[in-house]
Short mmCIF file of C-alpha atoms in Angstrom, two decimals:
data_model
loop_
_atom_site.label_atom_id
_atom_site.label_comp_id
_atom_site.label_asym_id
_atom_site.label_seq_id
_atom_site.Cartn_x
_atom_site.Cartn_y
_atom_site.Cartn_z
CA MET A 175 -11.67 -8.57 12.83
CA SER A 176 -9.33 -11.48 13.52
CA MET A 177 -5.66 -11.32 14.37
CA LEU A 178 -4.87 -13.13 11.14
CA SER A 179 -6.46 -10.38 9.05
CA VAL A 180 -4.59 -7.71 11.00
CA PHE A 181 -1.33 -9.60 10.49
CA LEU A 182 -2.02 -10.00 6.76
CA LEU A 183 -2.82 -6.30 6.40
CA ALA A 184 0.39 -5.34 8.20
CA LEU A 185 2.38 -7.73 6.02
CA PHE A 186 0.71 -6.37 2.87
CA PHE A 187 1.64 -2.78 3.71
CA THR A 188 5.13 -3.73 4.86
CA LEU A 189 5.77 -5.37 1.50
CA LEU A 190 4.36 -2.38 -0.38
CA GLY A 191 6.54 -0.04 1.66
CA LEU A 192 9.66 -2.12 1.11
CA ALA A 193 9.00 -2.26 -2.63
CA TYR A 194 8.65 1.52 -2.68
CA ILE A 195 11.84 2.16 -0.69
CA LYS A 196 13.95 -0.31 -2.69
CA GLY A 197 12.56 1.00 -5.97
CA TYR A 198 13.16 4.60 -4.91
CA ASP A 199 16.79 3.84 -4.03
CA MET A 200 17.30 2.04 -7.34
CA VAL A 201 15.78 4.83 -9.43
CA LYS A 202 17.70 7.48 -7.49
CA ALA A 203 20.99 5.68 -8.10
CA ARG A 204 20.41 5.04 -11.81
CA SER A 205 18.40 8.02 -13.08
CA ALA A 206 17.45 10.58 -10.46
CA GLN A 207 15.52 12.68 -13.00
CA ASN A 208 12.85 9.96 -13.13
CA LEU A 209 11.99 10.04 -9.41
CA ALA A 210 8.75 11.95 -9.93
CA ARG A 211 7.62 9.48 -12.58
CA PHE A 212 8.56 6.58 -10.30
CA TYR A 213 6.52 8.04 -7.44
CA LEU A 214 3.45 8.45 -9.65
CA VAL A 215 3.73 4.91 -11.04
CA MET A 216 4.16 3.42 -7.57
CA ALA A 217 1.24 5.47 -6.24
CA ALA A 218 -0.95 4.12 -9.02
CA ILE A 219 0.21 0.55 -8.38
CA ARG A 220 -0.44 0.87 -4.65
CA MET A 221 -3.87 2.39 -5.25
CA VAL A 222 -4.86 -0.46 -7.56
CA LEU A 223 -3.54 -3.11 -5.15
CA VAL A 224 -5.34 -1.60 -2.17
CA ALA A 225 -8.58 -1.25 -4.11
CA THR A 226 -8.26 -4.87 -5.25
CA ALA A 227 -7.58 -6.02 -1.68
CA ALA A 228 -10.62 -4.09 -0.43
CA PHE A 229 -12.79 -5.61 -3.15
CA LEU A 230 -11.56 -9.11 -2.34
CA CYS A 231 -12.22 -8.56 1.37
CA VAL A 232 -15.81 -7.63 0.62
CA VAL A 233 -16.37 -10.44 -1.86
CA LEU A 234 -14.69 -13.23 0.12
CA THR A 235 -16.06 -12.37 3.55
CA PRO A 236 -19.21 -14.39 4.24
CA ASN A 237 -20.70 -11.67 6.45
CA ARG A 238 -20.65 -8.16 4.94
CA GLU A 239 -20.79 -6.53 8.38
CA ASP A 240 -17.45 -8.18 9.21
CA ALA A 241 -15.88 -6.77 6.05
CA ILE A 242 -16.60 -3.12 6.92
CA PRO A 243 -14.02 -2.76 9.74
CA LEU A 244 -11.45 -4.61 7.64
CA VAL A 245 -11.92 -2.34 4.63
CA VAL A 246 -11.89 0.80 6.80
CA THR A 247 -8.63 -0.40 8.39
CA LEU A 248 -7.22 -1.07 4.92
CA ILE A 249 -8.07 2.44 3.72
CA VAL A 250 -6.70 4.10 6.87
CA MET A 251 -3.46 2.12 6.59
CA TYR A 252 -3.19 3.13 2.93
CA ALA A 253 -3.55 6.81 3.82
CA ILE A 254 -0.94 6.51 6.55
CA MET A 255 1.43 4.72 4.18
CA MET A 256 1.10 7.46 1.58
CA VAL A 257 1.84 10.15 4.17
CA VAL A 258 4.80 8.26 5.61
CA THR A 259 6.40 7.62 2.23
CA LEU A 260 6.03 11.29 1.32
CA ILE A 261 7.61 12.37 4.61
CA LEU A 262 10.47 9.85 4.45
CA ARG A 263 11.56 10.34 0.86
CA HIS A 264 10.65 13.90 -0.13
#
């Protein structure tokens, strides 16, 4: 796995986390009763984006054996992100 792919994965999850935190703050300020709905929508969006990224990694990588560590890293980072967002905001 190259340093570029690690950097891109970190950037991807940083942007997803920032979108979640900014969205959470906005929903909390405007209509706090919708926080649960916001969390579920964001969880679905993140799940779809991570699954799409994993699919693209497999399809665009010329060697399938090189894609396996990248996809495993992607899934582990997704799980960690879900745990961290639950701990930070709930």
